[in-house]
Amino acid sequence: MGKIWILGSSCRNLLCPFFIGYALICTGVHCFQFGQIPAGDDGGGGRDDGFNSTFTISSFTYAQTRLKPYDWRYIKVNLPPWFSSMSINLESDVDLDLRNIREASTSNLPMICFREGSPPLPDVYNTSLTGLVFDYVSNDSIGGIQGLQIVEQCYPMQKIISLRLTNEQISPGVWYFGLFNGIGPIRTQSKMINRGQSYSFSCNVSVEGCTAPMVTGQFCNQTVNLLTCAEGYVVTDSSSGNKTSDLVAENVVVCRNADDGTCHVDNGPKVFSLNVMGFSEELTITASNIRFNSNSTKNASGIILMSYARHGAMPLDTLHDYSGNISKAPLVIPAPKLGRWYVTVQPVSLPNSGGLRELSTAVCYSLEWQVLQCPVDKAGPNCTWKRYMLQTVLRKNPSAPFESYYLPLSEKVLSDSANFPLEPLLSNSSYGGNNDVAWTFFLVDIPYGAAGGNIHIRLTSDDKISYEMYARYGGFPSLDNWDYFCTNSTSSSNGSMFFKLYDSTEKSIGFYILYPREGIWNFGLRQVNPVGSGYTYQTTMSISVERCPQKCSAHGNCQFLLDTSGLSLYSYCACDRNHGGFDCSVELVSHKGRIWQSISLIASNAAAVLPAYWALRHKAFAEWVLFTSSGISSGLYHACDVGTWCALTFHVLQFMDFWLSFMAVVSTFVYLAAINETSKRTIHTIVAIVTALMAETGPTRSSNIVLVLAIGTLGLIAGWLIELCTHYRSFACSAQFHLNLVDRSAIKEWIRNLVDTLLRRYRWGFVIAGFVALAMAAISWKLENSQTYWIWHSIWHVSIYTSSFLFLCSKAKDPSDRSYVLTRQNSFTGANGEIAAVSLSRG
C-alpha cells in the first residue's frame, strides 16, 4: 500500500483531545491562555446550556493606541479547527457621519479592513476601493463574504465595533484586521510634515472553542458524523494507446457512513466531514439505497437530498462552495482544496401519492465519499501531467528575513541560481490523446510567518512566450478555478487587489502576488499545442519570496514590522519624498515640481537677512548671530529634506532648524524689553532649554507656534517687570510711601505715565505690521499638510522673519541711553498735609 494522503474524520479527530491545550499566542496589556475550561468556571468562556459545550481558547486586550495620519496597525488572530466563535470589541474616538463620508477623500478616512490568511492592503490600486463598504460593520456583512483570502473588505472606522463571528460564517485559520488612518499612495511617502487628525483605539479579542471533538456549530450543538475510510488503487491508461508502460496506478480513498446507513428521523440536516491531506484530482459524494426508513427495502426515488459542501466551515443553504441533489447525481468537487471539508445533507421534500409525507418519516440512505489522487509526481485527468514540489533555498541576507527562492527537485535540471530551465520539466502529453493542451504544476510552500512577503514569478524566453500561468492556494488550478492568472502582457489578474504585473513583453513576464497566504500554493503552467521534447528555444523560470516588490522601485527602503502578536513579520516600502504607493512606483512629485519645491523652501530663508542686517547695524550682535544661524540652518535642513544635499544627518539638521527658529522668535520679544545684559542672558538661557526640549520631542506639532508665542510674550513681560523693579528700587519704602501709592489720583497718574512711556518707546505702525506678519506665519503653520507643505512653509519663512524685522524696527530707541529721574509732586510730608504723588519721567 502507498502512503495514505486522505484520512477520514474518525482518524483525524482522535487527535483533537490532545490539541485542546492549544491557545493563541498574543501580546497586549492583558493576555490569557487556557487549556480546557468547562463552562461556568472562572474562565468565563463557556455557555450555560446545561452542559459544558464551549471553553475559552484565547483572550487578549490590545492597549489603547493612537494612530497618526497615514499610520496603520495589524491585529492577527489564530482560529484553530475546533473554534466555535470569535468576539471582537473595539472602541475608538472616531466620530464619523456615514451620510457624508462618500464625499470625503479616502486619503483621510479612518477605516478597518478584514482579510483571511494575510494582512490587508487597501491601496494597491484604485480598484481596491471597491472593497470599501460605506456602511456600519456587522456580523452579517463580514460572515457572508467568501474568498477573503484573495480580496478584502473595508469599512469606515466607528466609535464602537462589536462583532461575534461563528464557525458557520468564517473558516478557521489566520485572520488579520487592519486599522488605517488614511490610505492612498501618500501613505508610504516620506513626508516633510505629518499633520492631520489622529485617533486612538483599544480592542479586545476572544476566541471560544467546542469542548467535544465531534461537535460543531456556533453553539457547539451540531454533531459531526464519522465516516469509515479505506484506501485502494485504480489502474488507468494514461495514453490513447494500450501500451503497458502507460498504465498509471491512481490512489483512491473511499469513505462510507457507519452501519451502511444514515437516517434523518426529524427531517433535520446531518453534517459529515473529511480531511483532504494531499492534492487530489476529484472528490465525489454519492448517496445510494435511499429509502423512507431503516427497515424498508423499497428505493424511494422521489426523495430529494440536497447536499451542501464547504471548505473549512459549516455549510449552509445560503453559504456554501458546492451544492447538488445527490439523490439524482453525485456531487463532484474538482481539485478540492487541502484541509477539512464539511458536507451537510438535508432532505428537502418527501412526496407521496397524497402530497407531502409527514416530516417525522425517517429518510435513510448510504453516503459514500470517493477521493481520487495521482502519484506524487503526476496530476490531471488520468494522471497524465507532471507536477513538481519545489525546494526552498533561503537567501543569506540577515537584513531580509524569509527571503528565498525555489528550485525543482528533479535530475532534469541542475541550477545554482534562482533561475531554472523550463522546457525539460514540461508535460509532453495530454488527456484523451488530444495534444492541444498540456499542464505542468509547481508546488510552493510559503512558510508560516512569511505572509507579509510577496511571491515573485518571472518567465524569460529567447522567443515569444506561449505559456499561461495560473495560481491557486491549496489546490490544483484550472481554467475554471484559479486565484490569479497571467496569460500574456494584456490578459491577467492585473487590477486584482493582491496581484501586480511588472515589465511584461512578448519575451518576458513578471508578476507579484502580494502578501500571499501561508501554506502551499500551486502554480499551473498551461501549454497550448505542446511540441514534445524538440524545443528550438529556451525559457527560464524563477519563483521567489521577496520582502518588498521591485525592491521598492529604487525609490525607497524596505522596512519590517511585527504584528501585534509578535510572531508574524510583514514588510512595506518607506518611499522617498517624491514617490509613494505600496512599491514606491507612484511619482507624487515631478522633476519640475522638485525643482520648484527646492527653490521655494531654500530661497525663502533669505528673508532672515532683514532682521540679521538690522541687528548688526544696531550692534545687537547676539541677535545677529541668532538670525543668521537660523536662516542658514533652515536652508541646509530643507536642502536635505527635499533630497538635494545633506550637510549633516537629517535629525541634526531638523533639530537645528526648529530650535533656532523658536529661539529667533522668542529673542525678538525679549529684545523689546529694556533690560541689562545680565537679565537678558538669564532669560535666553531659560528659553534655550525649553525650546530645545520642544525641538527634540515634537518639532512639527501644530501647537508649537502657540507655545513659542506664549514663551516670547512671557519673556517680554518678564523683561518689563525687571525694568520696572529696577526703576523703582531707589524709592523709599516707608509706610507713608505705600499709602501714597494706593491713592486713586496717584494710580491714574502712574498709569498715564506708563502708557505715555510705551507710546514713546515703540513705533506702533511697525508693531501692528509685525503682528500682521506674525498672524500670517501662524496661519501658514496651521495650514501645512503633506501635500501643500512646501508652499505654506515657504510663506512661514518669509512671514516669521519679516515679523521679527518689523518688531525690531518698532523699538524707537534703547531706553538705556536715557536717564530716568524721580520728581516729587509736593512732598511726602508737606505742610499743607497734601498727599504727594510719584511720577516717572524721562530726562
CSV table of N, CA and C in Angstrom, one decimal, residues 633-698:
chain,number,residue,atom,x,y,z
A,633,SER,N,20.8,77.4,8.9
A,633,SER,CA,20.4,76.1,9.3
A,633,SER,C,19.1,75.6,8.6
A,634,SER,N,18.1,76.6,8.5
A,634,SER,CA,16.9,76.2,7.9
A,634,SER,C,17.1,75.9,6.4
A,635,GLY,N,17.9,76.7,5.7
A,635,GLY,CA,18.2,76.4,4.3
A,635,GLY,C,18.9,75.0,4.1
A,636,LEU,N,19.9,74.7,5.0
A,636,LEU,CA,20.5,73.4,5.0
A,636,LEU,C,19.6,72.2,5.3
A,637,TYR,N,18.7,72.4,6.2
A,637,TYR,CA,17.7,71.4,6.6
A,637,TYR,C,16.8,71.1,5.4
A,638,HIS,N,16.3,72.1,4.7
A,638,HIS,CA,15.3,71.9,3.6
A,638,HIS,C,16.0,71.4,2.4
A,639,ALA,N,17.3,71.7,2.2
A,639,ALA,CA,18.1,71.2,1.1
A,639,ALA,C,18.2,69.6,1.3
A,640,CYS,N,18.3,69.2,2.5
A,640,CYS,CA,18.4,67.8,2.8
A,640,CYS,C,17.0,67.2,2.8
A,641,ASP,N,16.0,67.9,3.2
A,641,ASP,CA,14.6,67.4,3.3
A,641,ASP,C,14.1,67.1,1.9
A,642,VAL,N,14.4,67.9,0.9
A,642,VAL,CA,13.9,67.7,-0.5
A,642,VAL,C,14.8,66.8,-1.3
A,643,GLY,N,15.9,66.3,-0.7
A,643,GLY,CA,16.8,65.4,-1.3
A,643,GLY,C,17.9,66.0,-2.2
A,644,THR,N,18.2,67.3,-2.0
A,644,THR,CA,19.2,67.9,-2.7
A,644,THR,C,20.6,67.6,-2.2
A,645,TRP,N,20.8,67.9,-0.9
A,645,TRP,CA,22.2,67.7,-0.3
A,645,TRP,C,22.0,67.7,1.2
A,646,CYS,N,22.7,66.8,1.9
A,646,CYS,CA,22.6,66.8,3.3
A,646,CYS,C,24.0,67.1,3.9
A,647,ALA,N,24.2,68.2,4.5
A,647,ALA,CA,25.4,68.6,5.1
A,647,ALA,C,25.7,67.8,6.4
A,648,LEU,N,24.7,67.5,7.2
A,648,LEU,CA,24.7,66.7,8.4
A,648,LEU,C,23.6,65.7,8.3
A,649,THR,N,23.5,64.9,9.4
A,649,THR,CA,22.3,63.9,9.4
A,649,THR,C,21.0,64.7,9.5
A,650,PHE,N,20.0,64.0,9.0
A,650,PHE,CA,18.7,64.7,8.9
A,650,PHE,C,18.2,65.1,10.3
A,651,HIS,N,18.4,64.3,11.3
A,651,HIS,CA,17.9,64.6,12.6
A,651,HIS,C,18.6,65.8,13.2
A,652,VAL,N,19.9,65.9,13.0
A,652,VAL,CA,20.6,67.1,13.5
A,652,VAL,C,20.1,68.4,12.8
A,653,LEU,N,20.0,68.3,11.5
A,653,LEU,CA,19.6,69.5,10.7
A,653,LEU,C,18.1,69.9,11.1
A,654,GLN,N,17.3,68.9,11.3
A,654,GLN,CA,15.9,69.2,11.7
A,654,GLN,C,15.9,69.9,13.1
A,655,PHE,N,16.7,69.4,14.0
A,655,PHE,CA,16.7,70.0,15.4
A,655,PHE,C,17.2,71.4,15.3
A,656,MET,N,18.3,71.6,14.6
A,656,MET,CA,18.9,73.0,14.5
A,656,MET,C,17.9,73.9,13.9
A,657,ASP,N,17.2,73.5,12.9
A,657,ASP,CA,16.2,74.4,12.2
A,657,ASP,C,15.1,74.8,13.1
A,658,PHE,N,14.5,73.9,13.7
A,658,PHE,CA,13.3,74.2,14.6
A,658,PHE,C,13.8,75.0,15.9
A,659,TRP,N,14.9,74.5,16.4
A,659,TRP,CA,15.3,75.2,17.7
A,659,TRP,C,15.7,76.6,17.5
A,660,LEU,N,16.5,76.9,16.4
A,660,LEU,CA,16.9,78.2,16.2
A,660,LEU,C,15.8,79.1,15.7
A,661,SER,N,14.8,78.5,15.0
A,661,SER,CA,13.6,79.3,14.7
A,661,SER,C,12.8,79.7,15.9
A,662,PHE,N,12.7,78.7,16.8
A,662,PHE,CA,12.0,79.1,18.1
A,662,PHE,C,12.7,80.2,18.9
A,663,MET,N,14.0,80.0,18.9
A,663,MET,CA,14.9,81.0,19.6
A,663,MET,C,14.8,82.4,19.0
A,664,ALA,N,14.7,82.4,17.7
A,664,ALA,CA,14.7,83.7,17.0
A,664,ALA,C,13.4,84.4,17.3
A,665,VAL,N,12.3,83.7,17.4
A,665,VAL,CA,11.0,84.3,17.7
A,665,VAL,C,11.0,84.9,19.1
A,666,VAL,N,11.5,84.1,20.1
A,666,VAL,CA,11.4,84.5,21.5
A,666,VAL,C,12.4,85.6,21.7
A,667,SER,N,13.6,85.5,21.1
A,667,SER,CA,14.6,86.6,21.4
A,667,SER,C,14.2,87.9,20.9
A,668,THR,N,13.3,87.9,19.8
A,668,THR,CA,12.7,89.2,19.3
A,668,THR,C,11.9,89.9,20.4
A,669,PHE,N,11.1,89.1,21.1
A,669,PHE,CA,10.2,89.6,22.1
A,669,PHE,C,11.1,90.1,23.3
A,670,VAL,N,12.1,89.4,23.7
A,670,VAL,CA,13.0,89.7,24.8
A,670,VAL,C,13.7,91.0,24.5
A,671,TYR,N,14.1,91.2,23.2
A,671,TYR,CA,14.9,92.4,22.8
A,671,TYR,C,14.1,93.7,23.0
A,672,LEU,N,12.7,93.5,22.9
A,672,LEU,CA,11.9,94.7,23.0
A,672,LEU,C,11.9,95.3,24.4
A,673,ALA,N,12.3,94.5,25.4
A,673,ALA,CA,12.3,95.0,26.8
A,673,ALA,C,13.7,95.6,27.1
A,674,ALA,N,13.7,96.7,27.7
A,674,ALA,CA,14.9,97.5,28.0
A,674,ALA,C,15.5,97.0,29.4
A,675,ILE,N,16.2,95.9,29.3
A,675,ILE,CA,16.8,95.3,30.5
A,675,ILE,C,18.3,95.1,30.2
A,676,ASN,N,19.1,95.0,31.3
A,676,ASN,CA,20.5,94.8,31.2
A,676,ASN,C,20.9,93.5,30.6
A,677,GLU,N,22.1,93.3,30.2
A,677,GLU,CA,22.6,92.1,29.6
A,677,GLU,C,22.5,90.9,30.5
A,678,THR,N,22.7,91.1,31.8
A,678,THR,CA,22.7,90.0,32.8
A,678,THR,C,21.3,89.4,32.8
A,679,SER,N,20.3,90.2,32.9
A,679,SER,CA,18.9,89.7,32.9
A,679,SER,C,18.6,89.1,31.5
A,680,LYS,N,19.0,89.7,30.5
A,680,LYS,CA,18.7,89.1,29.1
A,680,LYS,C,19.4,87.7,29.0
A,681,ARG,N,20.6,87.6,29.4
A,681,ARG,CA,21.2,86.3,29.3
A,681,ARG,C,20.5,85.2,30.2
A,682,THR,N,20.0,85.6,31.3
A,682,THR,CA,19.2,84.7,32.1
A,682,THR,C,18.0,84.2,31.4
A,683,ILE,N,17.2,85.1,30.8
A,683,ILE,CA,16.0,84.8,30.1
A,683,ILE,C,16.4,83.9,28.9
A,684,HIS,N,17.4,84.3,28.2
A,684,HIS,CA,17.8,83.5,27.0
A,684,HIS,C,18.2,82.0,27.4
A,685,THR,N,18.8,81.9,28.5
A,685,THR,CA,19.2,80.5,28.9
A,685,THR,C,18.0,79.7,29.2
A,686,ILE,N,17.1,80.3,30.0
A,686,ILE,CA,15.8,79.5,30.3
A,686,ILE,C,15.1,79.2,29.0
A,687,VAL,N,14.9,80.1,28.1
A,687,VAL,CA,14.2,79.9,26.8
A,687,VAL,C,14.9,78.9,26.0
A,688,ALA,N,16.3,78.9,26.0
A,688,ALA,CA,17.0,77.9,25.1
A,688,ALA,C,16.8,76.5,25.6
A,689,ILE,N,16.7,76.3,26.9
A,689,ILE,CA,16.4,74.9,27.4
A,689,ILE,C,15.0,74.5,27.0
A,690,VAL,N,14.0,75.4,27.2
A,690,VAL,CA,12.6,75.0,26.9
A,690,VAL,C,12.4,74.7,25.4
A,691,THR,N,12.9,75.6,24.6
A,691,THR,CA,12.8,75.4,23.1
A,691,THR,C,13.6,74.2,22.6
A,692,ALA,N,14.7,73.9,23.2
A,692,ALA,CA,15.5,72.7,22.8
A,692,ALA,C,14.7,71.5,23.1
A,693,LEU,N,14.0,71.4,24.2
A,693,LEU,CA,13.1,70.3,24.5
A,693,LEU,C,12.0,70.2,23.5
A,694,MET,N,11.4,71.3,23.1
A,694,MET,CA,10.3,71.3,22.1
A,694,MET,C,10.8,70.8,20.8
A,695,ALA,N,12.0,71.3,20.4
A,695,ALA,CA,12.6,70.9,19.1
A,695,ALA,C,13.0,69.4,19.0
A,696,GLU,N,13.3,68.8,20.2
A,696,GLU,CA,13.7,67.4,20.2
A,696,GLU,C,12.6,66.5,20.3
A,697,THR,N,11.6,66.8,21.1
A,697,THR,CA,10.5,65.9,21.4
A,697,THR,C,9.4,65.9,20.4
A,698,GLY,N,9.1,67.1,19.8
A,698,GLY,CA,8.0,67.2,18.8
A,698,GLY,C,8.1,68.4,18.0
